[in-house]
Every structure is written in C-alpha cells, then in structure tokens.
Coordinates of C-alpha atoms in Angstrom, one line a residue:
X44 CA 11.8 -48.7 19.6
X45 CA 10.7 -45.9 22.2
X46 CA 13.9 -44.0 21.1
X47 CA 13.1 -44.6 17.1
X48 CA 9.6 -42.9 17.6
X49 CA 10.5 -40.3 19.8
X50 CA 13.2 -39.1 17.2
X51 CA 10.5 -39.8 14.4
X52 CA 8.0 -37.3 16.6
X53 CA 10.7 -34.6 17.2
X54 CA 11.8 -34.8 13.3
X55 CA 8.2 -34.3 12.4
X56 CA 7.8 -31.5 14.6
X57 CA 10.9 -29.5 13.6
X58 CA 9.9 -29.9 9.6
X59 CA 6.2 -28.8 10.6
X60 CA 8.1 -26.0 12.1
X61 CA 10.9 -25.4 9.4
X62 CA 8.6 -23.1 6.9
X63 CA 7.4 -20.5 10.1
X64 CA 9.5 -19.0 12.5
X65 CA 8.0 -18.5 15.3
X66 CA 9.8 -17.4 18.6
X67 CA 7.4 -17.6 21.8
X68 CA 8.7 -13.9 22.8
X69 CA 8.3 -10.7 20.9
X70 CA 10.6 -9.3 23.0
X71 CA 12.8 -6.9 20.7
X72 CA 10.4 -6.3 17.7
X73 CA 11.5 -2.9 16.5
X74 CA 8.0 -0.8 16.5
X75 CA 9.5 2.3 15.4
X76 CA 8.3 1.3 12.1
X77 CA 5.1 -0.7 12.7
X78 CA 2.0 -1.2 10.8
X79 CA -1.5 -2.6 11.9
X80 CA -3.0 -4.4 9.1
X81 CA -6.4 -5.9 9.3
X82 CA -10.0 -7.0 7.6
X83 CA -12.9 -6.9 10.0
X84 CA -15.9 -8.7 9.1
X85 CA -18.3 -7.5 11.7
X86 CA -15.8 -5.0 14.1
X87 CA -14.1 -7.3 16.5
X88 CA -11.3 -7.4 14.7
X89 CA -10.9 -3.7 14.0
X90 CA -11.3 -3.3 17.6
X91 CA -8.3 -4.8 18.5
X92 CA -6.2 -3.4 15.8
X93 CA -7.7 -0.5 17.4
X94 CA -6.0 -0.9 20.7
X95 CA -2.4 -2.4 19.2
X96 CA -2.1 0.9 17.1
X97 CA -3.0 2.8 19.6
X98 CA -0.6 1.4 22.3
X99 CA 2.7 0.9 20.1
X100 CA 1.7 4.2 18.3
X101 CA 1.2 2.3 14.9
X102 CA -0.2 3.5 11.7
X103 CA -2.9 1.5 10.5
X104 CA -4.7 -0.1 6.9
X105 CA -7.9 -1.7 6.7
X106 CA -7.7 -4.6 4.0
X107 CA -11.4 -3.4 2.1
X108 CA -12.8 -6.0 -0.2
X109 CA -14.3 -4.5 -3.4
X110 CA -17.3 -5.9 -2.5
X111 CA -18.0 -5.6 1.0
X112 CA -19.3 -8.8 3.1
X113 CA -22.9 -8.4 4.0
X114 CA -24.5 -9.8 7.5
X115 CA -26.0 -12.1 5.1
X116 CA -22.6 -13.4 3.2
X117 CA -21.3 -14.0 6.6
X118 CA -23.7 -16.5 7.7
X119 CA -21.9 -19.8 7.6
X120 CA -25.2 -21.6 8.7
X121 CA -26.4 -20.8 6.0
X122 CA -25.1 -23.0 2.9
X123 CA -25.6 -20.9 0.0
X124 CA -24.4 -17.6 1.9
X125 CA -21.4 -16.1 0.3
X126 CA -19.1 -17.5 2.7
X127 CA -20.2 -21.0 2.2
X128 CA -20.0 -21.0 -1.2
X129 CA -16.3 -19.5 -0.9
X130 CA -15.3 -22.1 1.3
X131 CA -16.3 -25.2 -0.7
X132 CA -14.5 -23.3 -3.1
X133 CA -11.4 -23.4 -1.2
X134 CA -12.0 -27.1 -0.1
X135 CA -12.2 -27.7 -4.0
X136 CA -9.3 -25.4 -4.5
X137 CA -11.0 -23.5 -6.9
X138 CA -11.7 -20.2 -5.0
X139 CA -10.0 -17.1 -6.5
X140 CA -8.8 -14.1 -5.0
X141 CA -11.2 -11.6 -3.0
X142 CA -10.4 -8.7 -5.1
X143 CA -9.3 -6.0 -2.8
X144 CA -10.3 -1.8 -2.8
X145 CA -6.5 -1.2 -2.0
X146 CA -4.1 -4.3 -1.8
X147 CA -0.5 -2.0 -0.6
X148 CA -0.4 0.4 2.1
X149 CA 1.2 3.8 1.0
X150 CA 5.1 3.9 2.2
X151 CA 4.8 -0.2 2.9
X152 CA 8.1 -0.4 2.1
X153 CA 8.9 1.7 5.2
X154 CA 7.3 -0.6 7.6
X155 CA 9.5 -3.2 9.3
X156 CA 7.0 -4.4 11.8
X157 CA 3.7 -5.7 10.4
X158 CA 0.7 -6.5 13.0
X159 CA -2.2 -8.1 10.8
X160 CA -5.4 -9.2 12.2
X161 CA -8.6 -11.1 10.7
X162 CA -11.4 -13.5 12.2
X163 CA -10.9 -16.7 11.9
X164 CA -13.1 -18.3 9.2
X165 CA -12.9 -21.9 9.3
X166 CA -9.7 -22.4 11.0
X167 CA -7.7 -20.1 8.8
X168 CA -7.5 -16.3 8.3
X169 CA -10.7 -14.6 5.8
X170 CA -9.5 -14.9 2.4
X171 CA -9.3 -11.0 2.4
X172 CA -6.1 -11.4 4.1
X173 CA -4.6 -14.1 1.7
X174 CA -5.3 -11.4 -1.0
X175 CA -3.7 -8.6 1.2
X176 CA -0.5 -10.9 1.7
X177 CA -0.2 -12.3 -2.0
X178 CA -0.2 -8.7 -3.2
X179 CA 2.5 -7.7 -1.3
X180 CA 6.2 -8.3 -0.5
X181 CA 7.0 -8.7 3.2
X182 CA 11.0 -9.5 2.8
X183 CA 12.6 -8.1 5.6
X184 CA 9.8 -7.4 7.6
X185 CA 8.1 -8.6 11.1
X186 CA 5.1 -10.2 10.7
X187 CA 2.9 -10.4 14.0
X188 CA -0.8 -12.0 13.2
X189 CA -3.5 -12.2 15.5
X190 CA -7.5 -12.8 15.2
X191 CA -10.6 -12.6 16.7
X192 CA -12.9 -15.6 17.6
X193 CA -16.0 -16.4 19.6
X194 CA -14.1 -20.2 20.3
X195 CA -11.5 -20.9 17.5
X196 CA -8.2 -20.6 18.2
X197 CA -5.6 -19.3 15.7
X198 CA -4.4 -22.5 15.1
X199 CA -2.4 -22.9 12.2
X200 CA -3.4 -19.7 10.1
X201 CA -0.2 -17.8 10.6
X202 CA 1.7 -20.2 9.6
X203 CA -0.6 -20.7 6.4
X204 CA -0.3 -16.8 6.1
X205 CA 3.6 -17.0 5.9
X206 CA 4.0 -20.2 3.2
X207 CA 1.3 -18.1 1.2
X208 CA 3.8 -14.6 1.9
X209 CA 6.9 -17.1 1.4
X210 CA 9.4 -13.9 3.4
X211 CA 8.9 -12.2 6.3
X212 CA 10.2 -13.4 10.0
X213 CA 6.6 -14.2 11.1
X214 CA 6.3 -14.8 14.8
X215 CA 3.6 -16.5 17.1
X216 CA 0.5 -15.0 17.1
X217 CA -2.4 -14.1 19.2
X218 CA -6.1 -14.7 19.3
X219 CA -8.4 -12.5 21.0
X220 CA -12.2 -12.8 22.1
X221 CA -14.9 -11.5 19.8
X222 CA -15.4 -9.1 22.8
X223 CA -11.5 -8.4 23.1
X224 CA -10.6 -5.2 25.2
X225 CA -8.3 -3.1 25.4
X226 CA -7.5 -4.3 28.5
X227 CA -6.7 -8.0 26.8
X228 CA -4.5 -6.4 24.1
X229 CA -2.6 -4.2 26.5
X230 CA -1.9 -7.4 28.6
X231 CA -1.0 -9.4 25.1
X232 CA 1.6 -6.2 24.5
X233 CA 3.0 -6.3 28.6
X234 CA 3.5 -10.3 28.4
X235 CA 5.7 -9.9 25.1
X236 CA 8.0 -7.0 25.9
X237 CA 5.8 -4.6 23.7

C-alpha cells in the first residue's frame, strides 16, 4: 500500500509539474539578448528590475496600465478599492483584461531571454502581467519571473504565467523583499550562474 501511494504522490507531482519547466539552475541562460519586463505598483518591483538590467546589461519595459493604479485602488483592505473589486472578479472569473498603454516591447522578437517581475497580488502575479503575457508570443524564448512581497512567496504564479503564455521555457523564479536591494538581486544572479 506504502508503495501504491508513494507512486500515486510522485505521479501527481510530475503532472503538476508537466505544464512548467522549471530547472532549479539558471546556469546557461543566454543574456546576450535579455529583456526585463515588469509592472510596479508602488516601486519595489521596478527596483529590482532595476538592478537585474543593470547587472546582465538588459534592456528594460515597464507593463503601463491605461489607467494607472492609485494608492487608493491598491488597498486590499479596503473592499470596494479597485483591487478588491478585480479580484472577486477573478474569483468569479469574470474579470477582463487590464487594458495596457503598450502591450509588445519594440524588437520583442529579438529577445531570447525574458526577466518579468510583478508584486504578488493575492498569490498570483497583478493582472497587468497576464495582459502583458496574453498579448504576446514568447515561443522560443527564456522566461525568468520574479516578484516583490512584504511575506508572500511566489508560489505558483509562474507557473500560472506560463499555462496563460502556453510557449516559452519558463524557469524557477525568485521572490524578493518589498525592500529588495541590489545587494539581494546581485546575490539571486551569483547563486544561478548569471
């Protein structure tokens, strides 16, 4: 019976697995073509994108929402703030796209190494970044995601990033502080070969 359930676990565990690669080691990524892609709803985020471009010498696009996310939308506490109302709206399965300002980086099909970065709302990625990654076509590229929390941990949104991209080898992300340094992502980059 022991033998029956253990096989059941690791079965359950390698389909969980099947629709995301991702290798522990980011040892090899090609960065000769690399892009840092992020939405930043209060800096932290665009902070560390910061420091990846500016280590790996990486171009880098800010995912814009048309309409900008106030203090005010942000405040989750708050049941009728903007982000509230979104997420019961993706709990219902109802919420729509967050129109974007610019939804494809100029020359993205040049890019074979994407780096994209977002807070973590809920457990997942800020819709921005669904918008960003329906919009665009990432077959044949690198996918590296990472986020900034104050205590969540990226959990499963990469993963949820990549079914929504459906290409792309995405790889094992990171998750930063809200007070990341540079000194953090420069250690991220030394650990992984980068």
């Amino acid at each position: 019976m022991k033998r029956l359930t253990a096989l059941l676990m690791s079965l359950a565990l390698a389909l969980g697995l099947a629709g995301c690669s991702a290798p522990s080691s980011l040892e090899g990524v090609d960065l000769d073509n690399a892009l840092v892609v992020y939405f930043s709803a209060t800096g932290n985020t665009e902070e560390a994108a910061g420091y990846i471009a500016g280590a790996i010498g990486a171009d880098v696009f800010e995912i814009v929402p048309t309409d900008p996310y106030t203090s005010e939308d942000l405040n989750w506490n708050n049941p009728e703030s903007r982000v509230s109302v979104e997420h019961a709206q993706k709990e219902a399965d109802t919420l729509q796209p967050v129109p974007l300002a610019d939804a494809t980086p100029d020359n993205w099909d040049s890019y074979d190494t994407v780096f994209i970065g977002y807070p973590i709302w809920w457990f997942e990625a800020a819709w921005p970044v669904e918008s960003f990654v329906r919009a665009n076509d990432f077959t044949g590229k690198t996918v590296i995601p990472f986020c900034t929390s104050a205590s969540s941990s990226i959990g499963e949104s990469g993963r949820l990033l990549a079914e929504l991209a459906g290409a792309g080898d995405w790889m094992e992300g990171q998750r930063f502080p809200s007070g990341v340094t540079q000194r953090d992502v420069e250690a991220w980059l030394d650990q992984n070969g980068l």
